[in-house]
Amino acid sequence: MSHKYISTPAYQLVEEFRSDPQKIHDYVDAIYDRIERVEPKVRAYITIRSRDEVHKDVDMLIKSGNYEGPLFGILVAVKDNISTRGIRTTCASKMLENYVPPYDATVIRRLKSAGAIVLGKTNMDEFAMGSTTETSAFYPTRNPWDLSRVPGGSSGGSAAALVAGEATLALGSDTGGSIRNPAAFTATFGLKPTYGLVSRYGLIAYASSMDQIGPLARNTRDLALLLSVIAGYDEHDATSLPVVVPNFVKLLDEYVHREQRLRIAIVKELFERSDISVQSVAGKALDRLCSIHECDEIELRYTKHIVAAYYIIAMAEASSNLARYDGIRYGLKVEVENRSWIDVYTEVRTRGFGYEVKKRIALGAFVLSAGYRDMYYIKALRFRRMLKEMFNEIFKRFDLVASPTMPILPPKLGELVADPIKMYLADINTVIANLIGIPAISVPVGFYNGLPVGLQFMAPPLAEDKLLYVSQQLEDMLKLRDLIAEVS
Amino acid sequence: MSFEIPVKIGLEIHVQITALKTKLFCATKADYRSEEPNTLLCPTCLGLPGALPKVNKKAIEYAIMVAKALNCRIAPKLIFCRKHYFYPDMVKNYQISQYDGPGSTPIASNGFVRIIVDGKPKIVRIRRINLEEDPGRIHYPTGSLLTSKYSLVDYNRSGIALLEIVTEPDIESPREARIFLEKLIAILEYLGVTDTRLEGAFRVDANISVADQARVEIKNIGSIKDVERALTYEILRQKSIIQKGGTVSRETRHWDSSSKVTVPLRIKEFEEDYRYFPDPDLPPITISKEWIEEIEKRMPELPDARIERFVKQYGLDEYRAQVLVLNKWLADLFEEAAKEYNNYKSLADWLITDFLRWVKEFNVDPSRVKATPKHIVKLLKLLDEGLISVRMAKELMPKIVLEGVDVESFVKQHGFSKLSDESELRRVVEEVFREYPRAVEDARRNPKAINFLVGAVMKKTKGRADPQLTIRIIRELLQSQQ
Amino acid sequence: MQREDLISYLERLVLVRFTESERKRIMEEINKILDFFKSLDEIKELDNYEPLFHVHDIEGPTREDEPSHEVELQRSDVMLNAVLEKGYVKAPRTIEE
């Protein structure tokens, strides 16, 4: 499917708009027409800005005369846990249903100064706690390739919006795979940057030591373009890395030009643990890649434990980060007169949080509590160091580590949430990168019975350039780019 | 003599670093006292979703200064932790502080403060110092927690940099607690860290156990005077329980400053579990030896060193030196005056007795005292030259303190100088002799009775008469009239 | 701790309540999840590793003690989501009943 504007890559649109800025208005209308048609079925968004408002933004943008912004005129879908001044930011929770941030997240400021326009806020698992976008307090998002299936999560709305043609670029956040998982399930490209490469200022925290905002796109070059805009040191985020961020698009061209050979480690266990369908599609693509690079199988111990350690740390931090929601300064309001604060807080938090959130913060508080902390939390952190050292060793011999992004195909709605351990174990391939702060990418590599399969690559800290390079090569080989699902 | 029951007191002192321009974790202005409620806030100090903390470097430096001044060991890394508890004055329902446990440590520990009690030196050990954020302030519409249907919160104070200083239970009486706190406040004042006179800048919780019984915590004490009062009250309360054969239960009590009693807070069902863990938003900050040295270079002379110097340089005894030094502004005044006046002991005496008495009597803020070192020096010089009497000097002191009057011109204008003209004084004495013939008779028989006549002369001259000269003239007249 | 007691303890710890049906569900799940977490005990050499709190070994940055202009601009907006009474945020009673 290739309607004018709907599937056009951002890097091409920007060129077109620079020579004729009035075209941005036509583009906006095309996207809004598309949204009107498919959104009732997909439900990718929680909040969509009005067409008029966006047209006004376009007028202001054109008037500003700043045509040189790298995202000049591009409509971006933003996950609803990234603070947008004046646009409500709900985290897909009743708790924040009417919360309007008084400030922009750093990435939003960067988008705006790059000439991009925020189109709307996308659906997600409540407070990013989930892998399917089903724990949203409002409604689940459907996978545009098969409406009976989930789009993955927690950034499911962002990925679905892209592949349904409801935006050109999207931002997600990734704490344990929340960008890569929906990217794999929707045949889009998603990248989780090195921890600290993109500012977290304004990202509503789930697990602060692992959260990262990252780009989603329909091709590698757009992914690199968006990453270049959002990455960089931010004085508001003390965990922001003080590094000079390269122009990833230029770097990508250089790599492709040089045809550099990389050493790729293939994690045997992570392939073997995957469904046969996933193994076959991912394996075939990897074989083609290995014809130009040097590939070798490696073993990875403790795969199950990785997931346990991840969930202990994530829940512990979540219990702390979500303590602030008490309905007093913002968020869900209840009557306060003649009531004790414990009463009021308990009511607000009981009504404001869904089951999965309540469960995770309760367990998180438990693993931090006196008497259990060493048994769970501290142990998980010891494991984290061990894992980091294991990967330090691997990266002495390899440039990249490959595995399927998800061990399964996109499940039907309700299928995964029923069994929490099964759901948590589905994150096994993605959580490694978050636990140790390294970058990882998911690249679409094929379909199985019409359902997308993604391949994941991990790299050492700040080696995003290499991830983008293999992504571009796979894209060129497989021609799985700029895909738009029919939605029917 | 009553049998002394042993008392152990430990203090937990919260001091705002009022010298800072901004809050601890954000660039919001810190001077909240003159602002409308809830107007001095940003996403970070209001704990809005997504906002992140960033540490104020100056706050760390002040904490290091205090740690050094209290002879503490300073941690090589500053690690912030989250301390979790729900309460309406908390914006995140956790406080960013420090903690002694896995992955964390207080910024400073194992220090001590020297004090002098009844002339004897004593050490009060400092267990630890934490650098942390202050919560907001809760108000009650009716003025009372008990009768208000709801509460009103002002979050302007949220995020103000706070030092929590915790002592070992080395203090043995309420008076010792006061002496310790006076010393501590003096040290903080010398460092320029805090202005403890500002409302809420200085708050104390006290732990007290009597006769080795259970430890009782008293919360919310706002001044040194109240610490002494609260502890005295609490010792009496506990002693009377013990004397009746009861046992003191472990509890937390609240100091009610209006009724001057401690009242029990609810006894908690279970121990508070703060679930500390290192704040993932704040990577550890290295406190290098070089940094500490650089800060030490910037540190002013501290009370102990100054007391020692006063003893050496001015020949004062330790008591006088201490009284001066612990009132920094008074010690500063002393040193200025001492440049032009070298009877240091007399200068010190005048300052710590009459001068300080009037400052306290009028409750004058030391920064508003009108007297300059020059005023004091002039007064003492006039006294030395015999131009005014001690009594006149004493009478002039309040005018100097309050109005900063120039002694010399005041004396000239008001004829306030000492009456030492012999012929004039002789005329007054003769007048007194005529008025009190019986007293004259008495004085002839009993030399001690002369005092009445001297007093009468003083009264007539409004105290201006030179006492020595007056006595001589009276004696001469008594003899000549015999 | 009995599972039922554990749930009540957790409810009090984080100030939430589970409905009756949620209670049934969480009692089943919590066993599985905690057992799953316990699997870390199988790795004997873990004690040889120090806990890793921050993934990168970076020095925590600090900020100069200067008020920010940006903060000044936001001052009027930060309280828009609260219910105010004479400028104060209205909150429940602070006594524990």
XYZ file of N, CA, C and O in Angstrom, chain A residues 259-388:
520
model
N 31.344 -1.047 3.875
C 31.021 -2.470 3.928
C 31.869 -3.200 4.961
O 32.451 -4.253 4.708
N 31.943 -2.625 6.123
C 32.778 -3.207 7.176
C 32.241 -4.565 7.615
O 31.040 -4.756 7.737
N 33.148 -5.520 7.819
C 32.762 -6.843 8.301
C 32.692 -6.836 9.815
O 33.605 -6.374 10.479
N 31.594 -7.360 10.342
C 31.414 -7.384 11.790
C 31.457 -8.815 12.307
O 31.203 -9.766 11.555
N 31.781 -8.959 13.564
C 31.729 -10.275 14.212
C 30.423 -10.347 15.003
O 30.196 -9.525 15.890
N 29.592 -11.308 14.641
C 28.268 -11.400 15.266
C 28.136 -12.690 16.073
O 28.392 -13.784 15.550
N 27.768 -12.541 17.336
C 27.537 -13.719 18.188
C 26.063 -14.088 18.109
O 25.196 -13.224 18.199
N 25.802 -15.373 17.911
C 24.414 -15.831 17.878
C 24.154 -16.613 19.165
O 24.855 -17.585 19.453
N 23.176 -16.143 19.927
C 22.938 -16.792 21.221
C 22.061 -18.025 21.020
O 20.863 -17.928 20.734
N 22.698 -19.188 21.138
C 22.035 -20.459 20.861
C 20.776 -20.639 21.705
O 19.700 -20.943 21.205
N 20.925 -20.427 23.021
C 19.795 -20.673 23.933
C 18.579 -19.830 23.559
O 17.452 -20.299 23.628
N 18.833 -18.589 23.165
C 17.707 -17.702 22.894
C 16.992 -18.101 21.608
O 15.788 -17.864 21.458
N 17.724 -18.713 20.667
C 17.066 -19.253 19.470
C 16.268 -20.489 19.838
O 15.112 -20.642 19.469
N 16.924 -21.366 20.598
C 16.291 -22.650 20.923
C 15.045 -22.484 21.783
O 14.124 -23.286 21.713
N 15.035 -21.449 22.611
C 13.874 -21.212 23.459
C 12.702 -20.608 22.671
O 11.620 -20.446 23.217
N 12.946 -20.200 21.429
C 11.907 -19.529 20.641
C 11.021 -20.551 19.928
O 11.435 -21.687 19.677
N 9.803 -20.084 19.596
C 8.896 -20.921 18.812
C 9.549 -21.263 17.468
O 10.323 -20.467 16.930
N 9.181 -22.452 16.931
C 9.743 -22.898 15.657
C 9.514 -21.860 14.556
O 10.398 -21.567 13.759
N 8.309 -21.293 14.560
C 7.972 -20.293 13.539
C 8.975 -19.144 13.564
O 9.482 -18.700 12.523
N 9.249 -18.659 14.759
C 10.184 -17.539 14.920
C 11.586 -17.981 14.510
O 12.292 -17.277 13.775
N 11.980 -19.165 14.968
C 13.315 -19.679 14.641
C 13.530 -19.722 13.133
O 14.592 -19.341 12.639
N 12.522 -20.209 12.415
C 12.723 -20.403 10.974
C 12.867 -19.066 10.254
O 13.788 -18.893 9.452
N 11.973 -18.116 10.576
C 12.041 -16.821 9.880
C 13.316 -16.062 10.265
O 14.048 -15.553 9.407
N 13.587 -16.005 11.578
C 14.757 -15.256 12.053
C 16.044 -15.930 11.571
O 16.997 -15.254 11.177
N 16.048 -17.264 11.602
C 17.240 -18.004 11.187
C 17.601 -17.731 9.733
O 18.771 -17.535 9.408
N 16.585 -17.707 8.870
C 16.837 -17.486 7.444
C 17.479 -16.109 7.213
O 18.450 -15.979 6.467
N 16.935 -15.113 7.873
C 17.469 -13.759 7.698
C 18.896 -13.677 8.223
O 19.779 -13.064 7.603
N 19.101 -14.329 9.329
C 20.434 -14.289 9.936
C 21.449 -14.984 9.029
O 22.591 -14.525 8.890
N 21.029 -16.064 8.398
C 21.918 -16.766 7.476
C 22.402 -15.826 6.374
O 23.589 -15.817 6.025
N 21.476 -15.046 5.855
C 21.867 -14.119 4.784
C 22.865 -13.082 5.306
O 23.828 -12.726 4.628
N 22.617 -12.625 6.509
C 23.521 -11.624 7.088
C 24.902 -12.234 7.321
O 25.933 -11.589 7.130
N 24.906 -13.511 7.728
C 26.167 -14.165 8.062
C 26.991 -14.462 6.803
O 28.173 -14.807 6.903
N 26.362 -14.314 5.646
C 27.141 -14.515 4.428
C 28.086 -13.342 4.190
O 29.066 -13.468 3.473
N 27.781 -12.213 4.800
C 28.706 -11.072 4.628
C 29.451 -10.723 5.915
O 30.382 -9.942 5.905
N 29.009 -11.276 7.042
C 29.723 -11.014 8.293
C 30.221 -12.325 8.881
O 29.901 -13.405 8.402
N 30.977 -12.190 9.959
C 31.560 -13.356 10.610
C 30.659 -13.736 11.778
O 30.556 -12.976 12.732
N 30.008 -14.876 11.709
C 29.060 -15.256 12.764
C 29.549 -16.473 13.537
O 30.227 -17.341 12.980
N 29.199 -16.508 14.782
C 29.589 -17.646 15.614
C 28.538 -17.843 16.702
O 27.985 -16.862 17.198
N 28.305 -19.088 17.045
C 27.336 -19.347 18.110
C 27.992 -19.190 19.471
O 29.145 -19.561 19.661
N 27.253 -18.634 20.423
C 27.768 -18.585 21.797
C 26.715 -19.172 22.734
O 25.534 -19.264 22.384
N 27.185 -19.548 23.921
C 26.256 -20.063 24.923
C 26.014 -19.000 25.978
O 26.903 -18.227 26.307
N 24.814 -18.985 26.466
C 24.477 -18.032 27.519
C 23.839 -18.805 28.667
O 22.815 -19.459 28.483
N 24.467 -18.730 29.816
C 23.912 -19.433 30.979
C 22.862 -18.559 31.661
O 22.779 -17.377 31.421
N 22.107 -19.174 32.505
C 21.188 -18.455 33.417
C 20.101 -17.663 32.703
O 19.728 -16.590 33.152
N 19.589 -18.164 31.581
C 18.592 -17.370 30.857
C 17.351 -17.067 31.707
O 16.878 -15.941 31.734
N 16.843 -18.071 32.419
C 15.643 -17.853 33.233
C 15.920 -16.823 34.346
O 15.093 -15.965 34.653
N 17.119 -16.926 34.913
C 17.475 -16.045 36.028
C 17.552 -14.587 35.612
O 17.334 -13.691 36.408
N 17.899 -14.402 34.338
C 17.970 -13.026 33.825
C 16.601 -12.355 34.005
O 16.500 -11.215 34.472
N 15.553 -13.083 33.661
C 14.204 -12.522 33.759
C 13.824 -12.282 35.220
O 13.231 -11.243 35.564
N 14.193 -13.223 36.095
C 13.886 -13.052 37.522
C 14.571 -11.792 38.065
O 13.942 -10.949 38.713
N 15.869 -11.653 37.770
C 16.619 -10.492 38.254
C 15.996 -9.203 37.713
O 15.817 -8.222 38.447
N 15.644 -9.244 36.426
C 15.047 -8.064 35.813
C 13.762 -7.660 36.535
O 13.577 -6.497 36.899
N 12.869 -8.615 36.771
C 11.588 -8.248 37.376
C 11.734 -7.810 38.832
O 11.001 -6.935 39.298
N 12.684 -8.383 39.546
C 12.898 -7.936 40.933
C 13.305 -6.452 40.937
O 12.733 -5.628 41.654
N 14.284 -6.122 40.090
C 14.774 -4.736 40.064
C 13.688 -3.784 39.554
O 13.449 -2.719 40.142
N 13.006 -4.200 38.489
C 11.984 -3.329 37.903
C 10.851 -3.063 38.899
O 10.416 -1.927 39.075
N 10.407 -4.109 39.578
C 9.300 -3.934 40.518
C 9.733 -3.106 41.729
O 8.969 -2.266 42.217
N 10.948 -3.343 42.217
C 11.450 -2.586 43.366
C 11.456 -1.091 43.041
O 10.920 -0.270 43.804
N 12.031 -0.744 41.900
C 12.100 0.669 41.540
C 10.706 1.233 41.266
O 10.413 2.380 41.608
N 9.849 0.405 40.672
C 8.484 0.859 40.386
C 7.747 1.196 41.678
O 7.036 2.197 41.765
N 7.923 0.377 42.703
C 7.206 0.617 43.962
C 7.596 1.982 44.523
O 6.789 2.675 45.131
N 8.838 2.365 44.304
C 9.309 3.661 44.766
C 8.805 4.786 43.861
O 8.256 5.788 44.325
N 8.953 4.594 42.553
C 8.558 5.638 41.608
C 7.063 5.932 41.630
O 6.641 7.054 41.375
N 6.271 4.937 41.928
C 4.819 5.133 41.897
C 4.238 5.509 43.266
O 3.025 5.645 43.410
N 5.126 5.697 44.244
C 4.649 6.101 45.573
C 4.040 7.501 45.529
O 3.151 7.835 46.301
N 4.520 8.328 44.579
C 4.101 9.738 44.573
C 2.644 9.942 44.161
O 2.103 11.027 44.350
N 2.013 8.919 43.616
C 0.637 9.112 43.150
C -0.336 8.948 44.307
O -0.669 7.833 44.707
N -0.738 10.090 44.875
C -1.650 10.055 46.015
C -2.848 10.984 45.790
O -3.683 11.143 46.674
N -2.911 11.600 44.597
C -4.082 12.405 44.252
C -4.137 13.782 44.894
O -5.118 14.493 44.748
N -3.091 14.184 45.597
C -3.143 15.466 46.295
C -2.697 16.625 45.409
O -3.386 17.636 45.289
N -1.564 16.479 44.770
C -1.012 17.582 43.976
C -1.435 17.518 42.508
O -1.428 18.503 41.794
N -1.758 16.321 42.061
C -2.211 16.093 40.681
C -2.793 14.691 40.654
O -2.654 13.927 41.606
N -3.451 14.378 39.553
C -3.963 13.020 39.411
C -5.345 12.835 39.996
O -6.012 13.804 40.384
N -5.776 11.581 40.057
C -7.130 11.223 40.481
C -7.507 11.901 41.808
O -6.776 11.837 42.781
N -8.687 12.567 41.799
C -9.102 13.294 43.008
C -10.268 12.589 43.690
O -11.187 12.127 43.019
N -10.230 12.545 45.002
C -11.390 12.073 45.773
C -11.639 13.072 46.902
O -10.820 13.962 47.148
N -12.772 12.925 47.577
C -13.116 13.831 48.678
C -12.075 13.687 49.806
O -11.703 12.581 50.168
N -11.615 14.835 50.335
C -10.605 14.752 51.395
C -11.135 15.181 52.757
O -10.543 14.853 53.794
N -12.257 15.908 52.786
C -12.722 16.443 54.075
C -13.172 15.335 55.020
O -13.790 14.363 54.604
N -12.846 15.537 56.286
C -13.232 14.594 57.343
C -12.699 13.184 57.134
O -13.302 12.214 57.577
N -11.576 13.080 56.434
C -11.008 11.750 56.227
C -9.523 11.777 56.534
O -8.840 12.763 56.311
N -9.017 10.661 57.039
C -7.591 10.607 57.331
C -6.817 10.388 56.035
O -7.346 9.870 55.052
N -5.575 10.790 56.051
C -4.779 10.702 54.826
C -4.577 9.251 54.386
O -4.543 8.965 53.191
N -4.498 8.335 55.318
C -4.285 6.930 54.937
C -5.493 6.413 54.153
O -5.356 5.748 53.125
N -6.675 6.782 54.630
C -7.923 6.451 53.945
C -7.947 6.970 52.523
O -8.251 6.257 51.576
N -7.646 8.270 52.406
C -7.709 8.935 51.115
C -6.674 8.350 50.156
O -6.972 8.026 49.008
N -5.457 8.185 50.638
C -4.397 7.656 49.779
C -4.761 6.260 49.284
O -4.564 5.924 48.121
N -5.293 5.451 50.208
C -5.618 4.073 49.833
C -6.726 4.056 48.782
O -6.666 3.300 47.816
N -7.700 4.934 48.951
C -8.776 4.965 47.954
C -8.259 5.429 46.587
O -8.550 4.822 45.549
N -7.461 6.496 46.606
C -6.934 7.030 45.346
C -6.121 5.968 44.616
O -6.287 5.723 43.410
N -5.265 5.289 45.356
C -4.352 4.331 44.729
C -5.077 3.052 44.313
O -4.688 2.387 43.359
N -6.133 2.718 45.031
C -6.900 1.527 44.674
C -7.727 1.783 43.413
O -7.788 0.952 42.524
N -8.324 2.971 43.348
C -9.127 3.300 42.170
C -8.274 3.700 40.975
O -8.649 3.501 39.823
N -7.105 4.284 41.266
C -6.275 4.828 40.188
C -5.417 3.798 39.473
O -5.098 3.965 38.296
N -5.017 2.744 40.178
C -4.118 1.749 39.576
C -4.869 0.492 39.181
O -5.753 0.023 39.901
N -4.454 -0.096 38.076
C -4.999 -1.384 37.658
C -4.303 -2.536 38.382
O -3.321 -2.325 39.112
N -4.805 -3.734 38.135
C -4.307 -4.906 38.855
C -2.804 -5.135 38.679
O -2.081 -5.333 39.655
N -2.331 -5.098 37.433
C -0.913 -5.382 37.183
C -0.018 -4.376 37.910
O 1.004 -4.747 38.494
N -0.413 -3.115 37.910
C 0.384 -2.079 38.579
C 0.394 -2.320 40.088
O 1.446 -2.285 40.734
N -0.796 -2.568 40.643
C -0.862 -2.807 42.091
C -0.007 -4.008 42.476
O 0.719 -3.984 43.461
N -0.084 -5.048 41.662
C 0.684 -6.256 41.942
C 2.189 -5.955 41.902
O 2.935 -6.346 42.795
N 2.612 -5.222 40.879
C 4.054 -4.979 40.759
C 4.583 -4.073 41.872
O 5.677 -4.309 42.388
N 3.825 -3.039 42.251
C 4.370 -2.173 43.311
C 4.310 -2.872 44.667
O 5.176 -2.663 45.513
N 3.319 -3.749 44.863
C 3.265 -4.487 46.130
C 4.450 -5.444 46.219
O 5.162 -5.483 47.229
N 4.707 -6.177 45.140
C 5.847 -7.091 45.136
C 7.169 -6.325 45.217
O 8.114 -6.766 45.864
N 7.191 -5.178 44.560
C 8.404 -4.359 44.586
C 8.723 -3.872 45.981
O 9.881 -3.892 46.417
N 7.687 -3.439 46.711
C 7.904 -2.997 48.093
C 8.347 -4.190 48.941
O 9.202 -4.067 49.819
N 7.782 -5.346 48.632
C 8.126 -6.552 49.383
C 9.611 -6.904 49.227
O 10.301 -7.136 50.213
N 10.115 -6.916 47.992
C 11.520 -7.306 47.799
C 12.500 -6.273 48.352
O 13.679 -6.551 48.487
N 11.993 -5.086 48.691
C 12.862 -4.056 49.298
C 12.734 -4.029 50.817
O 13.502 -3.363 51.500
N 11.739 -4.756 51.354
C 11.451 -4.583 52.780
C 12.465 -5.320 53.641
O 13.119 -6.272 53.201
N 12.579 -4.848 54.870
C 13.558 -5.403 55.808
C 13.338 -6.907 55.928
O 12.211 -7.372 56.042
N 14.398 -7.658 55.875
C 14.271 -9.101 56.011
C 14.200 -9.828 54.678
O 14.495 -11.015 54.604
N 13.771 -9.120 53.618
C 13.673 -9.769 52.308
C 14.597 -9.145 51.278
O 14.871 -9.713 50.239
N 15.059 -7.960 51.590
C 15.832 -7.145 50.684
C 17.100 -7.860 50.204
O 17.386 -7.902 49.007
N 17.830 -8.474 51.139
C 19.064 -9.169 50.747
C 18.743 -10.414 49.931
O 19.470 -10.781 49.016
N 17.623 -11.046 50.287
C 17.225 -12.297 49.639
C 16.833 -12.063 48.189
O 17.101 -12.888 47.335
N 16.196 -10.934 47.915
C 15.714 -10.680 46.555
C 16.462 -9.535 45.867
O 17.179 -9.733 44.905
N 16.268 -8.340 46.406
C 16.751 -7.147 45.693
C 18.272 -7.150 45.530
O 18.801 -6.995 44.420
N 18.973 -7.317 46.644
C 20.436 -7.256 46.579
C 20.981 -8.409 45.714
O 21.916 -8.236 44.930
N 20.351 -9.565 45.826
C 20.774 -10.706 45.018
C 20.612 -10.409 43.524
O 21.490 -10.732 42.721
N 19.495 -9.799 43.178
C 19.261 -9.458 41.766
C 20.335 -8.498 41.260
O 20.788 -8.591 40.115
N 20.763 -7.586 42.146
C 21.795 -6.627 41.734
C 23.154 -7.298 41.600
O 23.986 -6.885 40.786
N 23.386 -8.317 42.409
C 24.639 -9.091 42.245
C 24.616 -9.805 40.896
O 25.611 -9.832 40.168
N 23.444 -10.358 40.589
C 23.306 -11.039 39.308
C 23.546 -10.049 38.159
O 24.185 -10.370 37.159
N 23.041 -8.837 38.364
C 23.194 -7.810 37.334
C 24.670 -7.559 37.029
O 25.071 -7.427 35.874
N 25.489 -7.505 38.083
C 26.910 -7.279 37.850
C 27.536 -8.471 37.130
O 28.340 -8.317 36.211
N 27.129 -9.680 37.540
C 27.659 -10.869 36.906
C 27.329 -10.870 35.413
O 28.187 -11.145 34.570
N 26.083 -10.499 35.121
C 25.641 -10.468 33.723
C 26.441 -9.439 32.924
O 26.846 -9.678 31.787
N 26.678 -8.302 33.549
C 27.439 -7.252 32.863
C 28.849 -7.751 32.529
O 29.351 -7.546 31.425
